PDB file of C-alpha atoms in Angstrom:
ATOM      1  CA  PRO A   1      19.773 -34.974  16.616  1.00 43.00           C
ATOM      2  CA  GLY A   2      19.054 -36.404  19.869  1.00 45.00           C
ATOM      3  CA  ASP A   3      14.724 -37.122  19.772  1.00 51.00           C
ATOM      4  CA  LEU A   4      15.965 -39.887  17.050  1.00 48.00           C
ATOM      5  CA  PRO A   5      16.240 -43.749  17.379  1.00 52.00           C
ATOM      6  CA  VAL A   6      19.155 -44.909  18.277  1.00 47.00           C
ATOM      7  CA  GLU A   7      19.173 -47.585  15.405  1.00 53.00           C
ATOM      8  CA  TYR A   8      18.975 -44.363  12.278  1.00 50.00           C
ATOM      9  CA  GLY A   9      22.153 -43.639  13.835  1.00 52.00           C
ATOM     10  CA  ASN A  10      23.579 -39.435  13.886  1.00 53.00           C
ATOM     11  CA  HIS A  11      22.618 -38.924  10.471  1.00 51.00           C
ATOM     12  CA  TRP A  12      20.150 -35.363   9.680  1.00 55.00           C
ATOM     13  CA  TRP A  13      18.822 -37.867   6.468  1.00 54.00           C
ATOM     14  CA  SER A  14      19.387 -40.878   4.864  1.00 55.00           C
ATOM     15  CA  ILE A  15      17.927 -42.579   1.783  1.00 57.00           C
ATOM     16  CA  CYS A  16      18.856 -46.422   0.551  1.00 56.00           C
ATOM     17  CA  CYS A  17      16.970 -48.664  -2.352  1.00 57.00           C
ATOM     18  CA  ASP A  18      20.043 -51.091  -2.541  1.00 58.00           C
ATOM     19  CA  GLY A  19      18.813 -53.881  -0.410  1.00 56.00           C
ATOM     20  CA  SER A  20      21.103 -54.307   2.267  1.00 58.00           C
ATOM     21  CA  SER A  21      19.542 -51.677   4.313  1.00 55.00           C
ATOM     22  CA  SER A  22      17.948 -52.949   7.243  1.00 57.00           C
ATOM     23  CA  TYR A  23      15.581 -50.176   6.410  1.00 54.00           C
ATOM     24  CA  CYS A  24      14.768 -51.403   2.925  1.00 53.00           C
ATOM     25  CA  LYS A  25      14.582 -55.391   3.079  1.00 51.00           C
ATOM     26  CA  ALA A  26      12.054 -56.962   0.220  1.00 48.00           C
ATOM     27  CA  GLY A  27       8.433 -57.536   1.366  1.00 48.00           C
ATOM     28  CA  SER A  28       5.373 -56.885   0.324  1.00 48.00           C
ATOM     29  CA  GLY A  29       4.977 -53.522  -1.842  1.00 50.00           C
ATOM     30  CA  SER A  30       8.946 -53.628  -2.850  1.00 46.00           C
ATOM     31  CA  VAL A  31      10.037 -55.281  -6.066  1.00 50.00           C
ATOM     32  CA  ALA A  32      12.706 -56.771  -6.932  1.00 52.00           C
ATOM     33  CA  GLY A  33      14.695 -55.587  -3.713  1.00 50.00           C
ATOM     34  CA  HIS A  34      13.889 -52.130  -4.207  1.00 52.00           C
ATOM     35  CA  CYS A  35      11.393 -50.280  -2.513  1.00 55.00           C
ATOM     36  CA  LYS A  36       8.305 -49.202  -3.116  1.00 57.00           C
ATOM     37  CA  GLY A  37       9.153 -45.644  -2.449  1.00 60.00           C
ATOM     38  CA  ILE A  38      11.482 -43.317  -0.606  1.00 57.00           C
ATOM     39  CA  TRP A  39       9.856 -41.032   2.968  1.00 61.00           C
ATOM     40  CA  MET A  40      12.165 -38.306   3.307  1.00 60.00           C
ATOM     41  CA  LEU A  41      10.767 -36.662   7.328  1.00 62.00           C
ATOM     42  CA  ALA A  42      12.425 -33.168   7.467  1.00 62.00           C
ATOM     43  CA  ALA A  43      13.441 -31.260  10.785  1.00 62.00           C
ATOM     44  CA  VAL A  44      12.305 -27.680  10.606  1.00 57.00           C
ATOM     45  CA  ASP A  45      13.931 -25.311  13.167  1.00 57.00           C
ATOM     46  CA  PRO A  46      10.570 -23.683  14.823  1.00 56.00           C
ATOM     47  CA  GLY A  47      12.495 -20.938  15.402  1.00 60.00           C
ATOM     48  CA  SER A  48      12.540 -19.472  12.657  1.00 57.00           C
ATOM     49  CA  LEU A  49       8.807 -18.754  13.071  1.00 56.00           C
ATOM     50  CA  ASN A  50       8.621 -18.801  16.794  1.00 65.00           C
ATOM     51  CA  VAL A  51       7.572 -14.599  16.780  1.00 67.00           C
ATOM     52  CA  LEU A  52       4.268 -15.760  14.802  1.00 66.00           C
ATOM     53  CA  SER A  53       3.163 -18.777  15.838  1.00 68.00           C
ATOM     54  CA  LYS A  54       3.410 -16.471  19.374  1.00 70.00           C
ATOM     55  CA  LEU A  55       1.706 -13.850  18.329  1.00 73.00           C
ATOM     56  CA  GLY A  56      -1.398 -16.617  16.782  1.00 73.00           C
ATOM     57  CA  LEU A  57      -0.628 -14.969  13.633  1.00 75.00           C
ATOM     58  CA  SER A  58      -0.009 -17.477   9.641  1.00 77.00           C
ATOM     59  CA  LEU A  59       1.723 -16.211   6.984  1.00 77.00           C
ATOM     60  CA  VAL A  60      -1.184 -15.874   5.318  1.00 82.00           C
ATOM     61  CA  THR A  61      -2.161 -13.044   8.080  1.00 83.00           C
ATOM     62  CA  VAL A  62       1.282 -11.404   7.716  1.00 81.00           C
ATOM     63  CA  TYR A  63       0.780 -10.923   3.957  1.00 85.00           C
ATOM     64  CA  THR A  64      -2.498  -9.758   4.091  1.00 88.00           C
ATOM     65  CA  ILE A  65      -2.012  -7.077   6.641  1.00 87.00           C
ATOM     66  CA  PHE A  66       0.636  -6.111   4.496  1.00 87.00           C
ATOM     67  CA  VAL A  67      -0.919  -6.019   1.407  1.00 90.00           C
ATOM     68  CA  LEU A  68      -3.823  -3.656   3.322  1.00 90.00           C
ATOM     69  CA  ALA A  69      -1.018  -1.583   4.699  1.00 91.00           C
ATOM     70  CA  ILE A  70       0.107  -0.901   1.561  1.00 91.00           C
ATOM     71  CA  GLY A  71      -3.082  -0.389  -0.107  1.00 88.00           C
ATOM     72  CA  ARG A  72      -3.941   2.226   2.924  1.00 89.00           C
ATOM     73  CA  ALA A  73      -0.828   4.710   2.113  1.00 89.00           C
ATOM     74  CA  VAL A  74      -1.043   4.151  -1.428  1.00 88.00           C
ATOM     75  CA  ARG A  75      -5.498   5.669  -1.195  1.00 86.00           C
ATOM     76  CA  THR A  76      -4.335   8.376   1.207  1.00 85.00           C
ATOM     77  CA  PHE A  77      -0.918   9.491  -0.420  1.00 84.00           C
ATOM     78  CA  PHE A  78      -3.915   9.899  -3.368  1.00 81.00           C
ATOM     79  CA  ASP A  79      -6.560  10.901  -1.351  1.00 83.00           C
ATOM     80  CA  GLY A  80      -7.896  14.133  -2.300  1.00 76.00           C
ATOM     81  CA  ALA A  81      -6.062  14.396  -5.761  1.00 75.00           C
ATOM     82  CA  VAL A  82      -8.540  13.532  -8.281  1.00 72.00           C
ATOM     83  CA  PRO A  83     -10.862  16.889  -7.428  1.00 73.00           C
ATOM     84  CA  MET A  84      -8.176  19.272  -7.036  1.00 73.00           C
ATOM     85  CA  THR A  85      -6.799  18.324 -10.404  1.00 71.00           C
ATOM     86  CA  MET A  86      -8.948  20.540 -12.487  1.00 70.00           C
ATOM     87  CA  TYR A  87      -7.522  23.633 -10.099  1.00 72.00           C
ATOM     88  CA  LYS A  88      -3.704  22.425 -10.321  1.00 76.00           C
ATOM     89  CA  GLU A  89      -3.744  22.652 -13.393  1.00 79.00           C
ATOM     90  CA  LEU A  90      -5.195  25.604 -14.445  1.00 81.00           C
ATOM     91  CA  PRO A  91      -2.577  27.364 -17.746  1.00 85.00           C
ATOM     92  CA  GLU A  92      -3.352  30.885 -16.621  1.00 86.00           C
ATOM     93  CA  SER A  93      -3.796  31.641 -13.367  1.00 84.00           C
ATOM     94  CA  ASP A  94      -2.978  34.784 -13.044  1.00 87.00           C
ATOM     95  CA  LYS A  95      -6.052  36.472 -12.736  1.00 89.00           C
ATOM     96  CA  LEU A  96      -7.568  34.266 -10.253  1.00 89.00           C
ATOM     97  CA  TRP A  97      -4.045  35.576  -8.420  1.00 89.00           C
ATOM     98  CA  ALA A  98      -4.784  39.306  -8.836  1.00 92.00           C
ATOM     99  CA  LEU A  99      -8.873  38.845  -7.527  1.00 93.00           C
ATOM    100  CA  VAL A 100      -7.559  37.127  -4.195  1.00 92.00           C
ATOM    101  CA  ASN A 101      -5.360  40.179  -3.895  1.00 94.00           C
ATOM    102  CA  ASP A 102      -7.445  42.476  -4.432  1.00 96.00           C
ATOM    103  CA  ILE A 103      -9.633  40.800  -2.009  1.00 96.00           C
ATOM    104  CA  TYR A 104      -6.885  40.951   0.657  1.00 95.00           C
ATOM    105  CA  THR A 105      -6.007  44.620   0.360  1.00 96.00           C
ATOM    106  CA  ALA A 106      -9.575  45.192   0.738  1.00 96.00           C
ATOM    107  CA  ARG A 107      -9.621  43.776   3.689  1.00 95.00           C
ATOM    108  CA  TYR A 108      -6.210  45.365   4.626  1.00 95.00           C
ATOM    109  CA  HIS A 109      -7.670  48.859   4.108  1.00 95.00           C
ATOM    110  CA  ASP A 110     -11.042  47.560   6.135  1.00 94.00           C
ATOM    111  CA  ASP A 111     -13.102  48.445   2.897  1.00 94.00           C
ATOM    112  CA  LEU A 112     -15.701  45.601   4.153  1.00 94.00           C
ATOM    113  CA  VAL A 113     -17.749  46.296   1.233  1.00 95.00           C
ATOM    114  CA  LEU A 114     -15.699  45.553  -1.440  1.00 95.00           C
ATOM    115  CA  GLU A 115     -13.963  42.667  -0.399  1.00 96.00           C
ATOM    116  CA  GLU A 116     -17.380  41.417  -0.197  1.00 96.00           C
ATOM    117  CA  GLU A 117     -18.188  41.690  -3.398  1.00 96.00           C
ATOM    118  CA  LEU A 118     -15.129  40.571  -4.298  1.00 96.00           C
ATOM    119  CA  TYR A 119     -15.543  37.123  -2.534  1.00 96.00           C
ATOM    120  CA  THR A 120     -18.769  36.441  -4.061  1.00 96.00           C
ATOM    121  CA  ILE A 121     -17.615  37.000  -7.385  1.00 95.00           C
ATOM    122  CA  LEU A 122     -14.257  34.587  -6.300  1.00 93.00           C
ATOM    123  CA  VAL A 123     -16.920  32.238  -5.164  1.00 94.00           C
ATOM    124  CA  ASP A 124     -19.135  32.628  -8.109  1.00 94.00           C
ATOM    125  CA  ILE A 125     -15.957  31.647 -10.453  1.00 92.00           C
ATOM    126  CA  TYR A 126     -14.955  28.788  -8.166  1.00 89.00           C
ATOM    127  CA  ARG A 127     -18.738  27.408  -9.046  1.00 92.00           C
ATOM    128  CA  SER A 128     -19.209  27.678 -12.288  1.00 90.00           C
ATOM    129  CA  PRO A 129     -16.711  25.375 -15.065  1.00 85.00           C
ATOM    130  CA  GLU A 130     -16.880  27.738 -17.954  1.00 89.00           C
ATOM    131  CA  SER A 131     -16.370  30.996 -16.009  1.00 89.00           C
ATOM    132  CA  LEU A 132     -13.262  29.483 -14.653  1.00 87.00           C
ATOM    133  CA  LEU A 133     -12.208  28.094 -18.116  1.00 86.00           C
ATOM    134  CA  GLN A 134     -12.718  31.204 -19.578  1.00 88.00           C
ATOM    135  CA  LEU A 135     -11.233  33.359 -17.352  1.00 87.00           C
ATOM    136  CA  THR A 136      -7.935  30.743 -16.630  1.00 87.00           C
ATOM    137  CA  GLY A 137      -7.819  29.920 -20.810  1.00 81.00           C
ATOM    138  CA  ARG A 138      -7.723  26.316 -22.141  1.00 71.00           C
ATOM    139  CA  GLY A 139      -5.403  23.999 -21.854  1.00 59.00           C
TER     140      GLY A 139
END
């Protein structure tokens, strides 16, 4: 790399502990001509994180946003599924369908009094879980 001093040469990294190198001289902290420790410097190309750093985002921030977005998508997918399960999983809904078709037929023939009576019956059935189970049968 061009920003390293000339004395380091043109190497990306170097490890020396044989005592012959000018970088690992025997001195305080070294034992019998061996280095006390090894220092390694790594130059990382910031280009891979350049987009995140320009936006002021850290890796933890991106991860958190990703997890929250996935959580929201899953929650949205299942939103409203629990209250509707009771009505979707009815074993025999033929009588309810017949009542709905009778309401439609009464409206088609402009018999609004009969339509209102049938609609009131349908609402009462849906408001009472006991009558709903009695009409559709138990699973």
